[in-house]
Amino acid sequence: MKLLVTGGAGFIGSNFIYYEMEKHPEDALVCLDKLTYAGNLATLEPAMEDPKFRFVQGDIADGQFVEALFREEKPDIVVNFAAESHVDRSIEDPGIFLRTNVMGVQILMDACRAHGVSRFHQVSTDEVYGDLPLDQPDLFFTEETPVRASSPYSASKAAADLLVQAYHRTYGFPATITRCSNNYGPYHFPEKLIPLMITRALADQSLPVYGKGENVRDWLYVRDHCSAIDLVIRNGRPGELYNVGGHNERTNLQVVKTVLRELGKGEERITFVADRPGHDRRYAIDPAKIERELGWIPETPFEEGIRETVQWYLAHETWWKTILSGEYRNYFKRMYEDKGRGSL
Ligand code: NAD
Ligand code: DAU
């Protein structure tokens, strides 16, 4: 079988490629990635050694390019991770989110239809459900929760999900969707909360927490997300939607303090900064459907996953230090200093 993995030079896509290589060494893998600021070829260096792996640089929203690639590679399964993924960037500049996250999905699905792909899997997010109140801990997102996005990022992901469901209903298109909670682990780009805190704490820099740090996220170790997607693409029912999460809710402040404890650092550099506009209060996934139907269970407890993640960042300084140089610094200036969030 041949899998086309889009966005495989990013955080979750690269972890998925390594998961598949280990779990299904008989399968061939093609990675299509545009290599935006978030895509890093260094992440895929070990994969390049495998003769069953091929990397192709390209844009999922470029119809002619995608058509030519499908003609050449004839994939059996397409797993779409490619996306603009950072909420703060979507607030700054929504356009590219619509192009990649919505138009890109339509182009991929049309290519799948034209070339008889047997399964298209859309990697979606719990953010399409909007948020939950902080004072009702018994409320969770189920697959029946209505879509109610808060940011341009989550609106673009919600639009893509609706399009995937419409293709299934209209054309009988063999698609599945997973909506997962916040991931963490190796190769996580250091603009996101956990790697941002690890890398800044190691450099003894300030640790910017939005608002009061009371917002809650439901954290899942990235390998557990990969195992869920693997089960869905192989055993999930076409047309179905599966929520993925491990009941691991933490406030942002708790997460930052856990990271600091693991690094043996004090809390004195925690700095409360201006809040994210429209900041979702709480995400919490009910994963009962994927557990019941496909037997998925998350294997990594939060404390263990954070320990492994911190160890990974300590052992891979070159990977993140390269990212943190150059153009990336301008991003920090725009996102924090220019927004009055203080000088970092
Ligand atoms: P990421 O930003 O780390 O990686 C995205 C990858 O997509 C990068 O390699 C980038 O170069 C590539 N890409 C971007 N635009 C492209 C385009 N037009 N054509 C081809 N490639 C393109 O993102 P991530 O955190 O790994 O997220 C992967 C997917 O999982 C996204 O669809 C995201 O919405 C979803 N998701 C993420 C999380 C999370 O916690 N990170 C949770 C649930 C769902
Ligand atoms: O829930 C799944 C989503 O998780 C994915 O769909 C997104 O692609 C992914 O980026 C992530 O979105 P979040 O907005 O939850 O992740 P982020 O790491 O940006 O922020 C996590 C929380 O930490 C959020 O409440 C905002 C807060 N935060 C973030 C940054 C970058 C801070 O307090 N300070 C910061 O500097």
Short mmCIF file of C-alpha atoms and ligand atoms in Angstrom, two decimals:
data_model
loop_
_atom_site.label_atom_id
_atom_site.label_comp_id
_atom_site.label_asym_id
_atom_site.label_seq_id
_atom_site.Cartn_x
_atom_site.Cartn_y
_atom_site.Cartn_z
CA MET A 1 0.00 0.00 0.00
CA LYS A 2 1.16 3.55 -0.69
CA LEU A 3 0.34 6.45 1.68
CA LEU A 4 0.60 10.08 0.66
CA VAL A 5 1.19 12.14 3.81
CA THR A 6 0.79 15.88 3.34
CA GLY A 7 2.42 18.27 5.82
CA GLY A 8 4.85 15.54 6.88
CA ALA A 9 7.70 17.97 7.50
CA GLY A 10 5.73 19.54 10.35
CA PHE A 11 5.18 18.43 13.94
CA ILE A 12 2.46 15.77 13.86
CA GLY A 13 2.96 14.72 10.23
CA SER A 14 6.62 13.84 10.82
CA ASN A 15 5.77 11.89 13.98
CA PHE A 16 3.13 10.05 11.93
CA ILE A 17 5.67 9.17 9.22
CA TYR A 18 7.99 7.64 11.84
CA TYR A 19 5.06 5.83 13.47
CA GLU A 20 4.00 4.30 10.14
CA MET A 21 7.57 3.28 9.24
CA GLU A 22 7.80 1.38 12.50
CA LYS A 23 4.28 -0.09 12.50
CA HIS A 24 3.86 -0.84 8.79
CA PRO A 25 7.32 -1.19 7.21
CA GLU A 26 5.67 -2.93 4.23
CA ASP A 27 3.97 0.31 3.13
CA ALA A 28 5.50 2.99 0.88
CA LEU A 29 5.29 6.61 2.04
CA VAL A 30 5.31 9.79 -0.01
CA CYS A 31 5.50 13.07 1.91
CA LEU A 32 4.20 16.21 0.20
CA ASP A 33 5.09 19.42 2.01
CA LYS A 34 5.42 23.04 0.93
CA LEU A 35 8.14 23.67 3.55
CA THR A 36 6.57 26.81 4.96
CA TYR A 37 8.19 28.40 8.02
CA ALA A 38 6.75 25.42 10.00
CA GLY A 39 8.13 22.69 7.74
CA ASN A 40 11.63 21.48 8.40
CA LEU A 41 13.46 19.03 6.19
CA ALA A 42 15.96 18.30 8.96
CA THR A 43 13.07 16.62 10.79
CA LEU A 44 12.78 14.06 7.98
CA GLU A 45 16.51 13.35 7.57
CA PRO A 46 16.36 9.86 9.16
CA ALA A 47 13.32 9.01 6.98
CA MET A 48 15.25 9.90 3.80
CA GLU A 49 17.45 6.83 4.37
CA ASP A 50 14.47 4.52 3.84
CA PRO A 51 14.10 3.46 0.15
CA LYS A 52 10.32 3.21 0.64
CA PHE A 53 10.12 6.91 1.53
CA ARG A 54 10.02 9.84 -0.88
CA PHE A 55 9.85 13.57 -0.09
CA VAL A 56 8.27 15.98 -2.57
CA GLN A 57 8.18 19.74 -2.03
CA GLY A 58 4.90 21.29 -3.19
CA ASP A 59 1.70 23.10 -2.32
CA ILE A 60 -1.58 21.24 -1.67
CA ALA A 61 -3.41 24.32 -2.99
CA ASP A 62 -1.66 24.12 -6.39
CA GLY A 63 -4.11 22.07 -8.47
CA GLN A 64 -1.82 21.34 -11.44
CA PHE A 65 1.02 20.24 -9.23
CA VAL A 66 -1.21 18.01 -7.10
CA GLU A 67 -2.79 16.41 -10.19
CA ALA A 68 0.65 15.61 -11.65
CA LEU A 69 1.83 14.12 -8.36
CA PHE A 70 -1.25 11.88 -8.04
CA ARG A 71 -0.81 10.73 -11.66
CA GLU A 72 2.80 9.83 -10.94
CA GLU A 73 2.45 8.30 -7.48
CA LYS A 74 -1.07 6.79 -7.52
CA PRO A 75 -1.46 6.73 -3.71
CA ASP A 76 -3.93 4.33 -2.07
CA ILE A 77 -4.48 6.46 1.04
CA VAL A 78 -4.05 10.21 1.55
CA VAL A 79 -3.60 11.61 5.07
CA ASN A 80 -3.83 15.39 5.17
CA PHE A 81 -1.82 17.10 7.91
CA ALA A 82 -0.83 20.08 5.74
CA ALA A 83 -2.18 23.28 7.25
CA GLU A 84 -1.41 26.65 8.65
CA SER A 85 -1.74 25.64 12.29
CA HIS A 86 -1.03 28.55 14.64
CA VAL A 87 -4.01 30.48 16.05
CA ASP A 88 -2.03 33.69 16.74
CA ARG A 89 -0.80 33.84 13.14
CA SER A 90 -4.39 33.37 11.87
CA ILE A 91 -5.49 36.39 13.90
CA GLU A 92 -2.72 38.41 12.27
CA ASP A 93 -3.25 37.23 8.67
CA PRO A 94 -6.23 34.94 7.93
CA GLY A 95 -5.85 34.75 4.10
CA ILE A 96 -3.24 31.99 3.89
CA PHE A 97 -5.30 29.91 6.35
CA LEU A 98 -8.24 29.89 3.93
CA ARG A 99 -6.02 29.10 0.94
CA THR A 100 -4.22 26.15 2.50
CA ASN A 101 -6.72 24.84 5.04
CA VAL A 102 -9.83 25.08 2.84
CA MET A 103 -8.87 25.35 -0.85
CA GLY A 104 -6.00 22.91 -0.33
CA VAL A 105 -8.41 20.30 1.03
CA GLN A 106 -10.78 20.73 -1.93
CA ILE A 107 -7.89 20.30 -4.38
CA LEU A 108 -6.63 17.18 -2.60
CA MET A 109 -10.11 15.65 -2.51
CA ASP A 110 -10.69 16.32 -6.23
CA ALA A 111 -7.38 14.62 -7.02
CA CYS A 112 -8.39 11.67 -4.81
CA ARG A 113 -11.69 11.35 -6.67
CA ALA A 114 -10.02 11.57 -10.08
CA HIS A 115 -7.48 8.89 -9.18
CA GLY A 116 -9.69 6.46 -7.23
CA VAL A 117 -7.95 6.88 -3.86
CA SER A 118 -9.54 4.43 -1.44
CA ARG A 119 -9.32 6.64 1.68
CA PHE A 120 -8.85 10.36 2.31
CA HIS A 121 -8.22 11.25 5.94
CA GLN A 122 -8.56 14.82 7.18
CA VAL A 123 -6.61 15.63 10.35
CA SER A 124 -8.84 18.12 12.13
CA THR A 125 -8.96 19.69 15.55
CA ASP A 126 -11.12 20.03 18.65
CA GLU A 127 -10.98 23.80 18.06
CA VAL A 128 -13.81 23.49 15.51
CA TYR A 129 -16.19 23.01 18.47
CA GLY A 130 -15.37 26.45 19.93
CA ASP A 131 -14.83 26.38 23.68
CA LEU A 132 -16.41 25.19 26.93
CA PRO A 133 -16.96 27.20 30.12
CA LEU A 134 -14.36 26.86 32.89
CA ASP A 135 -16.97 26.21 35.59
CA GLN A 136 -18.70 23.13 34.10
CA PRO A 137 -16.06 20.37 34.19
CA ASP A 138 -18.66 17.72 33.29
CA LEU A 139 -19.11 19.16 29.76
CA PHE A 140 -17.12 17.57 26.89
CA PHE A 141 -16.98 17.82 23.10
CA THR A 142 -18.62 14.78 21.48
CA GLU A 143 -18.93 14.11 17.73
CA GLU A 144 -22.48 15.54 18.00
CA THR A 145 -21.33 18.90 19.44
CA PRO A 146 -22.13 21.62 16.86
CA VAL A 147 -19.27 23.35 15.06
CA ARG A 148 -18.73 26.84 16.52
CA ALA A 149 -15.25 28.13 15.67
CA SER A 150 -13.63 31.12 17.44
CA SER A 151 -10.50 32.02 15.44
CA PRO A 152 -9.79 32.33 11.71
CA TYR A 153 -7.66 29.16 12.12
CA SER A 154 -10.45 27.11 13.67
CA ALA A 155 -13.01 28.55 11.21
CA SER A 156 -10.81 27.39 8.32
CA LYS A 157 -10.50 23.89 9.81
CA ALA A 158 -14.28 23.78 10.41
CA ALA A 159 -14.92 24.83 6.79
CA ALA A 160 -12.67 22.01 5.59
CA ASP A 161 -14.51 19.48 7.76
CA LEU A 162 -17.86 20.58 6.32
CA LEU A 163 -16.45 20.22 2.81
CA VAL A 164 -15.15 16.71 3.56
CA GLN A 165 -18.57 15.70 4.94
CA ALA A 166 -20.29 17.24 1.90
CA TYR A 167 -18.03 15.26 -0.47
CA HIS A 168 -18.92 12.07 1.38
CA ARG A 169 -22.66 12.77 1.21
CA THR A 170 -22.70 14.03 -2.40
CA TYR A 171 -20.16 11.77 -4.10
CA GLY A 172 -19.89 8.86 -1.64
CA PHE A 173 -16.30 10.04 -1.20
CA PRO A 174 -14.42 7.63 1.14
CA ALA A 175 -13.29 10.12 3.76
CA THR A 176 -12.74 10.05 7.50
CA ILE A 177 -12.02 12.90 9.93
CA THR A 178 -10.32 12.95 13.33
CA ARG A 179 -10.68 15.91 15.69
CA CYS A 180 -7.88 15.83 18.20
CA SER A 181 -7.00 17.89 21.25
CA ASN A 182 -3.65 19.69 21.84
CA ASN A 183 -0.62 17.55 21.00
CA TYR A 184 2.88 17.79 22.46
CA GLY A 185 6.12 15.89 21.89
CA PRO A 186 9.23 15.84 19.66
CA TYR A 187 9.53 18.19 16.64
CA HIS A 188 6.90 20.59 18.01
CA PHE A 189 7.56 24.02 16.50
CA PRO A 190 8.77 26.43 19.21
CA GLU A 191 6.01 29.01 18.66
CA LYS A 192 3.52 26.69 20.45
CA LEU A 193 3.09 26.80 24.23
CA ILE A 194 5.10 23.78 25.45
CA PRO A 195 8.19 24.01 23.19
CA LEU A 196 8.11 27.81 23.55
CA MET A 197 8.33 27.46 27.32
CA ILE A 198 11.04 24.77 27.20
CA THR A 199 13.29 26.68 24.81
CA ARG A 200 12.81 30.05 26.52
CA ALA A 201 13.30 28.60 30.00
CA LEU A 202 16.55 26.98 28.85
CA ALA A 203 17.72 30.40 27.66
CA ASP A 204 16.60 32.01 30.97
CA GLN A 205 14.18 34.26 29.05
CA SER A 206 10.76 35.49 30.20
CA LEU A 207 7.86 33.03 29.89
CA PRO A 208 4.81 34.79 28.37
CA VAL A 209 1.51 33.46 29.71
CA TYR A 210 -1.61 34.95 28.08
CA GLY A 211 -4.15 36.54 30.44
CA LYS A 212 -4.13 34.84 33.84
CA GLY A 213 -3.01 31.43 32.54
CA GLU A 214 -6.41 29.95 33.48
CA ASN A 215 -7.36 28.65 30.03
CA VAL A 216 -7.56 24.88 29.88
CA ARG A 217 -6.24 22.59 27.16
CA ASP A 218 -6.57 18.78 26.90
CA TRP A 219 -3.02 17.53 26.19
CA LEU A 220 -2.20 14.34 24.27
CA TYR A 221 1.25 12.92 23.53
CA VAL A 222 1.75 13.07 19.76
CA ARG A 223 2.41 9.33 19.37
CA ASP A 224 -1.06 8.61 20.79
CA HIS A 225 -2.58 10.88 18.14
CA CYS A 226 -0.60 9.00 15.47
CA SER A 227 -1.87 5.63 16.69
CA ALA A 228 -5.45 6.95 16.55
CA ILE A 229 -5.05 8.13 12.94
CA ASP A 230 -3.44 4.82 11.99
CA LEU A 231 -6.46 2.93 13.37
CA VAL A 232 -8.95 5.22 11.64
CA ILE A 233 -7.35 5.04 8.18
CA ARG A 234 -7.18 1.25 8.35
CA ASN A 235 -10.32 0.29 10.32
CA GLY A 236 -12.49 3.43 10.58
CA ARG A 237 -15.78 3.62 8.72
CA PRO A 238 -15.87 5.95 5.66
CA GLY A 239 -17.92 9.08 6.33
CA GLU A 240 -17.25 8.94 10.06
CA LEU A 241 -15.84 11.50 12.42
CA TYR A 242 -13.77 10.46 15.47
CA ASN A 243 -12.81 12.64 18.44
CA VAL A 244 -9.31 11.97 19.85
CA GLY A 245 -8.18 13.00 23.33
CA GLY A 246 -6.84 11.54 26.54
CA HIS A 247 -8.77 13.32 29.33
CA ASN A 248 -5.65 15.28 30.27
CA GLU A 249 -6.89 18.74 31.12
CA ARG A 250 -4.49 21.33 32.54
CA THR A 251 -4.56 25.11 32.86
CA ASN A 252 -1.80 26.82 30.91
CA LEU A 253 -0.19 27.90 34.17
CA GLN A 254 -0.11 24.29 35.40
CA VAL A 255 1.54 23.23 32.14
CA VAL A 256 4.21 25.94 32.37
CA LYS A 257 4.95 25.03 36.00
CA THR A 258 5.23 21.32 35.11
CA VAL A 259 7.72 22.14 32.35
CA LEU A 260 9.76 24.30 34.74
CA ARG A 261 9.83 21.55 37.40
CA GLU A 262 11.04 19.06 34.81
CA LEU A 263 13.81 21.46 33.77
CA GLY A 264 14.76 22.21 37.38
CA LYS A 265 14.03 25.92 36.83
CA GLY A 266 12.26 28.41 39.11
CA GLU A 267 8.95 30.18 38.33
CA GLU A 268 10.26 33.75 38.60
CA ARG A 269 10.40 34.30 34.82
CA ILE A 270 6.66 33.63 34.31
CA THR A 271 5.24 36.86 32.86
CA PHE A 272 1.51 37.49 32.41
CA VAL A 273 0.98 39.25 29.05
CA ALA A 274 -1.96 40.60 27.03
CA ASP A 275 -4.53 37.91 26.26
CA ARG A 276 -5.15 36.34 22.83
CA PRO A 277 -8.24 37.99 21.24
CA GLY A 278 -11.21 35.60 21.38
CA HIS A 279 -9.12 33.20 23.50
CA ASP A 280 -10.94 29.86 23.87
CA ARG A 281 -11.43 29.08 27.57
CA ARG A 282 -11.48 25.30 27.74
CA TYR A 283 -11.16 22.35 25.35
CA ALA A 284 -12.12 18.87 26.54
CA ILE A 285 -12.61 15.87 24.26
CA ASP A 286 -14.87 12.87 24.88
CA PRO A 287 -13.01 10.07 23.04
CA ALA A 288 -15.61 7.33 23.83
CA LYS A 289 -16.44 6.63 20.15
CA ILE A 290 -12.90 5.83 18.96
CA GLU A 291 -12.28 3.78 22.12
CA ARG A 292 -15.49 1.79 21.65
CA GLU A 293 -15.39 1.31 17.87
CA LEU A 294 -11.67 0.95 17.22
CA GLY A 295 -10.22 0.01 20.61
CA TRP A 296 -7.94 3.07 20.73
CA ILE A 297 -6.37 3.90 24.07
CA PRO A 298 -3.79 6.62 24.79
CA GLU A 299 -0.65 5.08 26.28
CA THR A 300 1.41 8.03 27.56
CA PRO A 301 0.48 9.72 30.87
CA PHE A 302 1.07 13.49 30.87
CA GLU A 303 3.94 13.49 33.40
CA GLU A 304 5.79 10.81 31.42
CA GLY A 305 5.14 12.54 28.08
CA ILE A 306 6.38 15.89 29.39
CA ARG A 307 9.53 14.23 30.77
CA GLU A 308 10.23 12.60 27.38
CA THR A 309 9.51 15.85 25.56
CA VAL A 310 11.83 17.90 27.77
CA GLN A 311 14.56 15.25 27.34
CA TRP A 312 14.06 15.38 23.56
CA TYR A 313 14.52 19.17 23.46
CA LEU A 314 17.61 18.88 25.64
CA ALA A 315 19.09 16.29 23.28
CA HIS A 316 18.15 18.15 20.05
CA GLU A 317 19.36 21.68 20.65
CA THR A 318 20.60 22.10 17.09
CA TRP A 319 17.11 21.36 15.72
CA TRP A 320 15.37 24.15 17.63
CA LYS A 321 18.27 26.63 17.78
CA THR A 322 18.37 26.68 13.98
CA ILE A 323 14.66 27.48 13.93
CA LEU A 324 15.02 30.21 16.53
CA SER A 325 17.58 32.11 14.47
CA GLY A 326 16.97 34.57 11.63
CA GLU A 327 13.50 35.41 10.38
CA TYR A 328 11.90 33.74 13.36
CA ARG A 329 13.08 36.56 15.62
CA ASN A 330 11.04 39.07 13.58
CA TYR A 331 7.98 36.96 14.27
CA PHE A 332 8.60 37.25 18.01
CA LYS A 333 8.94 41.00 17.73
CA ARG A 334 5.61 41.31 15.83
CA MET A 335 3.69 38.88 18.05
CA TYR A 336 4.84 40.11 21.46
CA GLU A 337 6.66 43.48 21.47
CA ASP A 338 4.53 45.21 18.79
CA LYS A 339 1.33 44.02 20.52
CA GLY A 340 2.36 45.60 23.80
CA ARG A 341 3.02 42.19 25.37
CA GLY A 342 6.37 43.47 26.56
CA SER A 343 9.88 42.96 25.37
CA LEU A 344 10.94 39.33 25.45
P1 NAD B 1 2.70 22.28 11.78
O1 NAD B 1 2.44 23.73 11.57
O2 NAD B 1 3.78 21.84 12.69
O3 NAD B 1 2.98 21.59 10.37
C1 NAD B 1 2.25 21.90 9.21
C2 NAD B 1 3.02 21.37 8.00
O4 NAD B 1 2.23 21.63 6.83
C3 NAD B 1 4.37 22.07 7.79
O5 NAD B 1 5.36 21.10 7.49
C4 NAD B 1 4.13 22.97 6.57
O6 NAD B 1 5.29 23.18 5.78
C5 NAD B 1 3.08 22.17 5.81
N1 NAD B 1 2.25 23.03 4.95
C6 NAD B 1 1.67 24.21 5.27
N2 NAD B 1 1.02 24.70 4.19
C7 NAD B 1 1.17 23.78 3.19
C8 NAD B 1 0.71 23.70 1.86
N3 NAD B 1 -0.04 24.69 1.33
N4 NAD B 1 1.03 22.63 1.12
C9 NAD B 1 1.81 21.64 1.63
N5 NAD B 1 2.29 21.66 2.89
C10 NAD B 1 1.96 22.72 3.66
O7 NAD B 1 1.30 21.66 12.21
P2 NAD B 1 0.97 20.46 13.22
O8 NAD B 1 0.88 20.98 14.59
O9 NAD B 1 1.84 19.32 12.90
O10 NAD B 1 -0.52 20.12 12.74
C11 NAD B 1 -0.75 19.19 11.68
C12 NAD B 1 -2.25 19.07 11.45
O11 NAD B 1 -2.88 18.62 12.65
C13 NAD B 1 -2.93 20.39 11.10
O12 NAD B 1 -3.90 20.12 10.12
C14 NAD B 1 -3.59 20.84 12.40
O13 NAD B 1 -4.74 21.58 12.12
C15 NAD B 1 -3.93 19.51 13.03
N6 NAD B 1 -3.96 19.47 14.51
C16 NAD B 1 -2.91 19.94 15.26
C17 NAD B 1 -2.94 19.81 16.64
C18 NAD B 1 -1.80 20.30 17.50
O14 NAD B 1 -1.91 20.28 18.73
N7 NAD B 1 -0.66 20.70 16.95
C19 NAD B 1 -4.05 19.21 17.26
C20 NAD B 1 -5.11 18.76 16.47
C21 NAD B 1 -5.05 18.87 15.09
O1 DAU B 2 -6.56 22.01 20.28
C1 DAU B 2 -5.83 21.68 19.13
C2 DAU B 2 -5.05 22.89 18.66
O2 DAU B 2 -3.98 23.08 19.58
C3 DAU B 2 -4.52 22.74 17.23
O3 DAU B 2 -5.60 22.67 16.35
C4 DAU B 2 -3.61 23.92 16.87
O4 DAU B 2 -3.03 23.71 15.61
C5 DAU B 2 -2.50 24.01 17.92
O5 DAU B 2 -1.66 25.12 17.64
C6 DAU B 2 -3.10 24.14 19.31
O6 DAU B 2 -3.79 25.41 19.47
P1 DAU B 2 -3.67 26.27 20.81
O7 DAU B 2 -4.01 27.66 20.49
O8 DAU B 2 -4.39 25.61 21.93
O9 DAU B 2 -2.08 26.08 21.09
P2 DAU B 2 -0.93 27.10 21.54
O10 DAU B 2 0.26 26.27 21.84
O11 DAU B 2 -0.79 28.24 20.61
O12 DAU B 2 -1.50 27.66 22.91
C7 DAU B 2 -1.86 26.79 23.98
C8 DAU B 2 -2.42 27.65 25.09
O13 DAU B 2 -1.34 28.44 25.64
C9 DAU B 2 -3.48 28.65 24.63
O14 DAU B 2 -4.46 28.77 25.64
C10 DAU B 2 -2.72 29.97 24.49
C11 DAU B 2 -1.63 29.84 25.53
N1 DAU B 2 -0.35 30.52 25.21
C12 DAU B 2 0.23 30.29 24.00
C13 DAU B 2 1.41 30.92 23.65
C14 DAU B 2 2.03 30.68 22.30
C15 DAU B 2 0.24 31.35 26.15
O15 DAU B 2 -0.27 31.53 27.27
N2 DAU B 2 1.43 31.97 25.83
C16 DAU B 2 2.03 31.81 24.59
O16 DAU B 2 3.08 32.45 24.35
#
